Amino acid sequence: AARLGTDYIRSKYDALKQLPRLKIYPRITTLFPTLVLGGDETKPTSHLSSGIPEVVKWIDLIRFFKADGSFHFIHGRDIAEVVRYLVENPPGESREWVLGNQPYTVDRAIAEVCAYLRKSTYFRIPLFPQLINFFIVLFKVQMASWDRFCLDYRHFTYPEPVNPKTLGLLPYCETMTDALRVSGVPRG
């Protein structure tokens, strides 16, 4: 993050490194949201949610590929629910929490989107790193150093992500199907 991160990523890294210098540091709870969904006509749309229409648009092609990767996501409304809980129930020992639902593999996410849109998958071609690099060159995709790092790292998962369900609360958006539904994507 310090070396390859975009300005945004680097600024978050720098802020995190400065926190221990604060007198109130022992009382600070740091939340690390994973991929964030959210937004509507009254709230700004997250970067991830703004990409959902593109995924739906390209699903007829995407459904024929397999990719090695995994990730967590969480909806802004679920983040707010966790924050509300923490304000009402300040944590004791653990002061750094990764916010996200249970991990998804890229293949599971594609399969769930296809099922939601009622798109069949007859076969799937593995997207090996060499093939991905070929497409990047072929389509002249511009990649920042951070984008390249993310493409090469591929598995952004954490052992104990926190979300409303882990706190005994009702989640708003727990699955990819939920994400499509709350984003207003009509079922296929």
Short mmCIF file of C-alpha atoms in Angstrom, two decimals:
data_model
loop_
_atom_site.label_atom_id
_atom_site.label_comp_id
_atom_site.label_asym_id
_atom_site.label_seq_id
_atom_site.Cartn_x
_atom_site.Cartn_y
_atom_site.Cartn_z
CA ALA A 1 0.00 0.00 0.00
CA ALA A 2 2.84 2.40 0.84
CA ARG A 3 4.85 1.64 -2.29
CA LEU A 4 2.31 0.64 -4.96
CA GLY A 5 -0.97 2.12 -3.72
CA THR A 6 -2.90 4.79 -5.55
CA ASP A 7 -3.00 8.19 -3.85
CA TYR A 8 -6.21 7.11 -2.12
CA ILE A 9 -4.78 3.79 -0.88
CA ARG A 10 -1.52 5.41 0.18
CA SER A 11 -3.36 8.12 2.15
CA LYS A 12 -5.27 5.43 4.07
CA TYR A 13 -2.01 3.61 4.79
CA ASP A 14 -0.35 6.84 5.98
CA ALA A 15 -3.29 7.67 8.25
CA LEU A 16 -3.21 4.17 9.77
CA LYS A 17 0.50 4.52 10.54
CA GLN A 18 -0.14 7.85 12.30
CA LEU A 19 -2.92 6.58 14.61
CA PRO A 20 -0.60 5.15 17.32
CA ARG A 21 0.82 8.66 17.84
CA LEU A 22 -2.54 9.93 19.12
CA LYS A 23 -3.25 10.09 22.86
CA ILE A 24 -6.69 8.58 22.28
CA TYR A 25 -5.28 5.67 20.27
CA PRO A 26 -6.18 3.03 22.91
CA ARG A 27 -9.85 4.06 22.55
CA ILE A 28 -9.91 4.07 18.72
CA THR A 29 -11.57 1.19 16.91
CA THR A 30 -10.28 0.92 13.35
CA LEU A 31 -12.60 -0.57 10.75
CA PHE A 32 -11.29 -1.94 7.49
CA PRO A 33 -14.19 -2.34 5.06
CA THR A 34 -13.60 -4.77 2.23
CA LEU A 35 -15.31 -4.17 -1.14
CA VAL A 36 -18.18 -1.78 -0.42
CA LEU A 37 -21.60 -1.90 -2.08
CA GLY A 38 -24.25 0.76 -1.68
CA GLY A 39 -25.92 3.91 -2.78
CA ASP A 40 -29.29 4.89 -4.15
CA GLU A 41 -31.13 7.97 -5.40
CA THR A 42 -30.41 9.76 -2.08
CA LYS A 43 -26.89 8.44 -1.36
CA PRO A 44 -23.74 8.29 -3.49
CA THR A 45 -23.22 4.99 -5.29
CA SER A 46 -20.09 3.09 -4.35
CA HIS A 47 -17.51 2.31 -7.00
CA LEU A 48 -18.37 -1.39 -6.75
CA SER A 49 -22.14 -0.86 -7.06
CA SER A 50 -21.65 1.43 -10.05
CA GLY A 51 -19.97 -1.51 -11.84
CA ILE A 52 -22.88 -3.93 -11.39
CA PRO A 53 -24.68 -2.82 -14.59
CA GLU A 54 -21.47 -3.53 -16.55
CA VAL A 55 -21.25 -7.04 -15.09
CA VAL A 56 -24.88 -7.68 -16.02
CA LYS A 57 -24.25 -6.27 -19.51
CA TRP A 58 -21.25 -8.59 -20.07
CA ILE A 59 -22.52 -11.69 -18.25
CA ASP A 60 -23.18 -13.51 -21.54
CA LEU A 61 -19.40 -13.48 -22.06
CA ILE A 62 -18.21 -13.56 -18.42
CA ARG A 63 -20.13 -16.78 -17.71
CA PHE A 64 -17.77 -18.75 -19.96
CA PHE A 65 -14.67 -17.95 -17.90
CA LYS A 66 -13.25 -19.25 -14.62
CA ALA A 67 -10.89 -17.14 -12.56
CA ASP A 68 -8.74 -17.84 -9.52
CA GLY A 69 -9.49 -15.23 -6.89
CA SER A 70 -11.47 -14.56 -3.76
CA PHE A 71 -12.79 -11.55 -1.89
CA HIS A 72 -15.22 -10.21 0.70
CA PHE A 73 -17.82 -7.51 0.21
CA ILE A 74 -20.13 -5.59 2.51
CA HIS A 75 -22.97 -3.14 1.95
CA GLY A 76 -22.77 0.41 3.34
CA ARG A 77 -26.00 -0.21 5.25
CA ASP A 78 -24.38 -3.20 6.97
CA ILE A 79 -21.31 -1.08 7.78
CA ALA A 80 -23.61 1.48 9.41
CA GLU A 81 -25.27 -1.29 11.43
CA VAL A 82 -21.86 -2.51 12.68
CA VAL A 83 -20.83 1.06 13.57
CA ARG A 84 -24.10 1.59 15.48
CA TYR A 85 -23.49 -1.65 17.36
CA LEU A 86 -19.92 -0.63 18.25
CA VAL A 87 -21.04 2.79 19.50
CA GLU A 88 -23.60 1.11 21.76
CA ASN A 89 -21.23 -1.77 22.71
CA PRO A 90 -17.61 -0.55 22.62
CA PRO A 91 -15.21 -3.43 22.01
CA GLY A 92 -12.84 -4.54 24.73
CA GLU A 93 -9.66 -6.14 23.45
CA SER A 94 -9.92 -6.19 19.67
CA ARG A 95 -9.73 -2.66 18.26
CA GLU A 96 -9.14 -3.48 14.57
CA TRP A 97 -11.92 -5.17 12.61
CA VAL A 98 -12.16 -6.20 8.96
CA LEU A 99 -15.72 -5.64 7.75
CA GLY A 100 -17.07 -8.08 5.20
CA ASN A 101 -19.32 -11.03 4.55
CA GLN A 102 -17.99 -14.55 4.24
CA PRO A 103 -15.49 -14.91 1.38
CA TYR A 104 -16.61 -15.45 -2.19
CA THR A 105 -14.53 -17.02 -4.92
CA VAL A 106 -14.76 -15.31 -8.29
CA ASP A 107 -16.27 -18.51 -9.71
CA ARG A 108 -18.96 -18.64 -7.01
CA ALA A 109 -19.82 -15.00 -7.66
CA ILE A 110 -20.13 -15.62 -11.42
CA ALA A 111 -22.25 -18.73 -10.81
CA GLU A 112 -24.56 -16.84 -8.44
CA VAL A 113 -24.96 -13.92 -10.87
CA CYS A 114 -25.73 -16.40 -13.66
CA ALA A 115 -28.30 -18.20 -11.51
CA TYR A 116 -29.94 -14.89 -10.58
CA LEU A 117 -30.12 -13.84 -14.24
CA ARG A 118 -31.10 -17.39 -15.32
CA LYS A 119 -28.09 -17.75 -17.59
CA SER A 120 -26.73 -21.25 -18.18
CA THR A 121 -23.05 -22.07 -18.03
CA TYR A 122 -22.22 -25.02 -20.28
CA PHE A 123 -18.44 -24.84 -19.97
CA ARG A 124 -15.93 -22.46 -18.43
CA ILE A 125 -12.48 -21.58 -19.73
CA PRO A 126 -9.86 -21.00 -16.99
CA LEU A 127 -8.35 -17.52 -17.09
CA PHE A 128 -4.73 -18.33 -16.35
CA PRO A 129 -2.43 -15.39 -15.57
CA GLN A 130 -0.80 -15.71 -19.01
CA LEU A 131 -4.19 -15.43 -20.73
CA ILE A 132 -5.14 -12.44 -18.58
CA ASN A 133 -1.85 -10.74 -19.49
CA PHE A 134 -2.51 -11.50 -23.17
CA PHE A 135 -5.93 -9.77 -22.94
CA ILE A 136 -4.36 -6.79 -21.15
CA VAL A 137 -1.88 -6.35 -24.00
CA LEU A 138 -4.44 -7.12 -26.74
CA PHE A 139 -6.99 -4.61 -25.45
CA LYS A 140 -4.32 -2.08 -24.34
CA VAL A 141 -5.67 -1.98 -20.79
CA GLN A 142 -3.96 0.71 -18.72
CA MET A 143 -3.03 -0.62 -15.28
CA ALA A 144 -1.63 1.28 -12.33
CA SER A 145 0.89 -0.47 -10.09
CA TRP A 146 -1.82 -1.06 -7.48
CA ASP A 147 -4.11 -2.64 -10.11
CA ARG A 148 -1.29 -4.98 -11.14
CA PHE A 149 -0.65 -5.89 -7.50
CA CYS A 150 -4.34 -6.72 -7.00
CA LEU A 151 -4.42 -8.81 -10.17
CA ASP A 152 -1.36 -10.79 -9.11
CA TYR A 153 -2.35 -11.18 -5.43
CA ARG A 154 -5.90 -12.40 -6.25
CA HIS A 155 -6.98 -13.66 -2.80
CA PHE A 156 -8.11 -10.76 -0.62
CA THR A 157 -9.67 -12.74 2.22
CA TYR A 158 -9.41 -12.50 5.98
CA PRO A 159 -9.98 -15.16 8.66
CA GLU A 160 -12.72 -13.50 10.75
CA PRO A 161 -14.56 -10.74 8.90
CA VAL A 162 -17.16 -8.85 10.94
CA ASN A 163 -20.66 -8.08 9.68
CA PRO A 164 -24.11 -7.72 11.25
CA LYS A 165 -24.62 -11.50 11.29
CA THR A 166 -21.41 -12.11 13.29
CA LEU A 167 -22.75 -9.65 15.88
CA GLY A 168 -26.12 -11.42 16.09
CA LEU A 169 -27.88 -8.83 13.93
CA LEU A 170 -29.83 -9.18 10.70
CA PRO A 171 -27.68 -8.42 7.61
CA TYR A 172 -29.09 -6.29 4.79
CA CYS A 173 -26.88 -7.63 1.99
CA GLU A 174 -25.13 -10.92 2.71
CA THR A 175 -24.93 -12.67 -0.67
CA MET A 176 -24.29 -11.83 -4.30
CA THR A 177 -27.99 -12.45 -4.93
CA ASP A 178 -28.79 -9.84 -2.26
CA ALA A 179 -26.33 -7.44 -3.92
CA LEU A 180 -28.07 -7.77 -7.28
CA ARG A 181 -31.52 -7.44 -5.70
CA VAL A 182 -30.70 -4.32 -3.63
CA SER A 183 -28.99 -2.79 -6.67
CA GLY A 184 -32.28 -3.02 -8.58
CA VAL A 185 -31.16 -5.66 -11.09
CA PRO A 186 -34.29 -7.49 -12.31
CA ARG A 187 -34.20 -11.29 -12.09
CA GLY A 188 -33.60 -12.98 -15.43
#
